[in-house]
CSV table of N, CA and C in Angstrom, one decimal:
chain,number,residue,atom,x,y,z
A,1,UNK,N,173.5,55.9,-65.4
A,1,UNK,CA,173.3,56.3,-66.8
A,1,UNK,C,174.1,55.3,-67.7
A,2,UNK,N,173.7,54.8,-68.9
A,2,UNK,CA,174.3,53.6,-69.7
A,2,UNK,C,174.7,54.7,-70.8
A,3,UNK,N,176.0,54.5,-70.7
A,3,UNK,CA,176.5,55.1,-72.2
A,3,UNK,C,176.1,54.9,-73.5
A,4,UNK,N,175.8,54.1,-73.6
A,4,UNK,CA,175.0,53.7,-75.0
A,4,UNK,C,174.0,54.5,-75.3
A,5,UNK,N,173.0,54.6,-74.3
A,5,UNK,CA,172.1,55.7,-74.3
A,5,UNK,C,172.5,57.2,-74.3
A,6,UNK,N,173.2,57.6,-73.9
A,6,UNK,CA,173.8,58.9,-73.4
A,6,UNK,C,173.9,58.8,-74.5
A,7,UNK,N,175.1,58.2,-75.4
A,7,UNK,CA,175.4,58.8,-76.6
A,7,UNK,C,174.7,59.2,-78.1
A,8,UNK,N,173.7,57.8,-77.6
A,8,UNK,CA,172.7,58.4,-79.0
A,8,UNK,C,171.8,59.7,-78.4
A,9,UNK,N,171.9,60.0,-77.2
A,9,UNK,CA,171.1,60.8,-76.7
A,9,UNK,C,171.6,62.3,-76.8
A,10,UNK,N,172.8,62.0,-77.2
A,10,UNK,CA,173.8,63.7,-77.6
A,10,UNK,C,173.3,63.7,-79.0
A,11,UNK,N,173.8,61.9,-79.7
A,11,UNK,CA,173.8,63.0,-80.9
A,11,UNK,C,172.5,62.7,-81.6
A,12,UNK,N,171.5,62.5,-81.0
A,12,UNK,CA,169.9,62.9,-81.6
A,12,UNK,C,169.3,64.6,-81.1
A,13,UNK,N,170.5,65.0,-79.9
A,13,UNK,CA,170.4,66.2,-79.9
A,13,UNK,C,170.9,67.3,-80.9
A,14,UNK,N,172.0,66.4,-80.5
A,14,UNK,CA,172.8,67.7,-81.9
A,14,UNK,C,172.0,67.6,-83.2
A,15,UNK,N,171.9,66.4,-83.7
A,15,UNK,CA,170.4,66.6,-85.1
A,15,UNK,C,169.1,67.2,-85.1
A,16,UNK,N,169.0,67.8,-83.8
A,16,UNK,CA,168.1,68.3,-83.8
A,16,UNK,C,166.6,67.6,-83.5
A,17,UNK,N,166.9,66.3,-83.5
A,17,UNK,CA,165.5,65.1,-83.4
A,17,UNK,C,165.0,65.2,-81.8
A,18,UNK,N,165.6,65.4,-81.0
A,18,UNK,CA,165.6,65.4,-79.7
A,18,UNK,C,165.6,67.2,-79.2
A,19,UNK,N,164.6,67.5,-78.3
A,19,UNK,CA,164.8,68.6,-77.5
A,19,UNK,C,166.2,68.4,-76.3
A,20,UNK,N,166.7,69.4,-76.1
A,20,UNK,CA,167.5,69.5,-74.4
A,20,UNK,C,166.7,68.5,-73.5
A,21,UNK,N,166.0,69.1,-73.2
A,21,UNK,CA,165.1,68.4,-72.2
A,21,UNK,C,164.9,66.7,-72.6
A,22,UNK,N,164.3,66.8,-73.6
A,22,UNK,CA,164.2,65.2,-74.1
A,22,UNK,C,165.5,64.6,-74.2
A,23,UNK,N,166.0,65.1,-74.5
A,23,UNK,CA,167.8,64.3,-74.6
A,23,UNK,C,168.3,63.8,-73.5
A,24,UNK,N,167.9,64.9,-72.2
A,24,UNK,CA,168.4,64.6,-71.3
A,24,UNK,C,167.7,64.0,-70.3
A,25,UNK,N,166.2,63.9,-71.0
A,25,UNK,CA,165.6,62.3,-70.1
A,25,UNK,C,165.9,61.3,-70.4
A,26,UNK,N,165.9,61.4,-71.8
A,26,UNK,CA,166.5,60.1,-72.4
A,26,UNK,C,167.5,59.2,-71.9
A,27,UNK,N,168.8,60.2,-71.8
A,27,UNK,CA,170.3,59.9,-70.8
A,27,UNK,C,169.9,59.8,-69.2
A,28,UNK,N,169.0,60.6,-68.8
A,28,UNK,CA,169.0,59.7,-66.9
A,28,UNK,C,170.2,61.0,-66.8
A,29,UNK,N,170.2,62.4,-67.2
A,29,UNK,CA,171.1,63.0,-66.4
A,29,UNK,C,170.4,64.6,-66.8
A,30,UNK,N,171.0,65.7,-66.1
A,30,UNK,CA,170.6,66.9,-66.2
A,30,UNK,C,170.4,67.7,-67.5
A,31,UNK,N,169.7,68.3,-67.4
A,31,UNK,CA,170.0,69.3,-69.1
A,31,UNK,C,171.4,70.0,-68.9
A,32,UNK,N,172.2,70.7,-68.1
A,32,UNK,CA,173.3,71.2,-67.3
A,32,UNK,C,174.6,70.2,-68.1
A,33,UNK,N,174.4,68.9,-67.6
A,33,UNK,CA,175.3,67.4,-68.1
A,33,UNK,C,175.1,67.2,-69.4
A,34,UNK,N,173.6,67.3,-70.4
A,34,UNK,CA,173.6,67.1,-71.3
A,34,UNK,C,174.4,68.1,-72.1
A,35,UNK,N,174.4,69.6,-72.0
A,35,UNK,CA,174.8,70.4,-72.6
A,35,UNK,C,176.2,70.6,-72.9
A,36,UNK,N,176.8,70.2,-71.4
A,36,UNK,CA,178.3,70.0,-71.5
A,36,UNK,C,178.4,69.1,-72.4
A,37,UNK,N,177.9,67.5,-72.6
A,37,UNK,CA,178.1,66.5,-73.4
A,37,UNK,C,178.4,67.3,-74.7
A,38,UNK,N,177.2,67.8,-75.0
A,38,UNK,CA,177.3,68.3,-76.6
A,38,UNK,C,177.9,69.1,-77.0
A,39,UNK,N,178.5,69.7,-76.5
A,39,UNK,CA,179.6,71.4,-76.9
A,39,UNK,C,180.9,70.6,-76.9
A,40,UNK,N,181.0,70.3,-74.9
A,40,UNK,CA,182.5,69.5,-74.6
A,40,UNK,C,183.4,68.7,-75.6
A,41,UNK,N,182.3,67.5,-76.1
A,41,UNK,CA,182.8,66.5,-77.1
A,41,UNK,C,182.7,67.1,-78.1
A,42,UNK,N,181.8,67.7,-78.7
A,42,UNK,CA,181.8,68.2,-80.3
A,42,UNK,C,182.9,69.6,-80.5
A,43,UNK,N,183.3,70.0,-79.2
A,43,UNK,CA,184.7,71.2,-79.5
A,43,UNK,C,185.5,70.3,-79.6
A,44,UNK,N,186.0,69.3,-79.1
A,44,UNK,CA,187.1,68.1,-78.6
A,44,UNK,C,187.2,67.7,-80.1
A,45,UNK,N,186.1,67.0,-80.4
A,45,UNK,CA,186.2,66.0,-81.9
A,45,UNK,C,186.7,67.1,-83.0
A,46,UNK,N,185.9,68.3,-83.1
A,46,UNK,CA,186.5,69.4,-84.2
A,46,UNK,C,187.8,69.6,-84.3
A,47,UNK,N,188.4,69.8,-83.1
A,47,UNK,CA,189.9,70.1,-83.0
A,47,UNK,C,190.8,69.1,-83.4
A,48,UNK,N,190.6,68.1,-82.6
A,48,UNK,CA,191.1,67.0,-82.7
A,48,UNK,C,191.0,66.2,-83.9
A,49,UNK,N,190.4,66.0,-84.8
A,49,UNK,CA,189.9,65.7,-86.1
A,49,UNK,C,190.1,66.8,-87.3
A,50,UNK,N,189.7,67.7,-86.9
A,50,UNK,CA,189.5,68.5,-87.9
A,50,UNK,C,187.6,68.6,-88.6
A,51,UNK,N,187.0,68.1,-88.0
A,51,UNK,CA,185.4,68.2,-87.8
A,51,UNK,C,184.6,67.6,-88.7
A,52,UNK,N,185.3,66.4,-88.9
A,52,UNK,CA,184.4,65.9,-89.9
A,52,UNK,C,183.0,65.5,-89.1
A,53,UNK,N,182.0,65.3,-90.0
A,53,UNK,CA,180.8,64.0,-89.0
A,53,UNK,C,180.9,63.3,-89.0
A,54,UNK,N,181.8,61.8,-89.4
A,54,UNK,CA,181.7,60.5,-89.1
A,54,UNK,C,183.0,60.9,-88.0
A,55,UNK,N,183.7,61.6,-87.3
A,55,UNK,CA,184.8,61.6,-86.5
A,55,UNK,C,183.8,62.4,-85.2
A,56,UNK,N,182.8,63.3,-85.4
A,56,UNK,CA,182.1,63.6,-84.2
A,56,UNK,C,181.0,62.6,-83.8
A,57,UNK,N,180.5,62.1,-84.7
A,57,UNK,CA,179.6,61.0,-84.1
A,57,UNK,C,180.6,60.2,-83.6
A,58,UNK,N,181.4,59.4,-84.2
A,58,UNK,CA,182.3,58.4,-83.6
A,58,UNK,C,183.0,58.9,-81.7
A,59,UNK,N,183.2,59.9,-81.9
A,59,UNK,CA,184.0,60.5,-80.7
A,59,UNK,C,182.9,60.5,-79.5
A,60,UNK,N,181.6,60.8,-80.1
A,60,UNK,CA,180.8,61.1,-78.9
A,60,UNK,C,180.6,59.9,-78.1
């Protein structure tokens, strides 16, 4: 799985552009892995940041 892809692949999910399922063909990993991506990192970036959107996109 290439991280580059993975990442835009979270966050075209979290915009809503992308289904679960599509996201996580996209990335080459499970809907299971995709899901953790997007909660995991986006609870991480909120806290850690304080939640802006240029600090969750950046983080992911």
């Amino acid at each position: 799985m290439h991280s580059h892809s993975f990442r835009s692949s979270v966050t075209l999910y979290r915009n809503g552009t992308l289904t679960l399922a599509q996201a996580a063909r996209h990335a080459g990993c499970s809907e299971a892995a995709m899901t953790e991506a997007a909660t995991t990192r986006s609870a991480r970036a909120t806290s850690d940041t304080g939640g802006t959107a240029l600090s969750r996109s950046v983080d992911v």
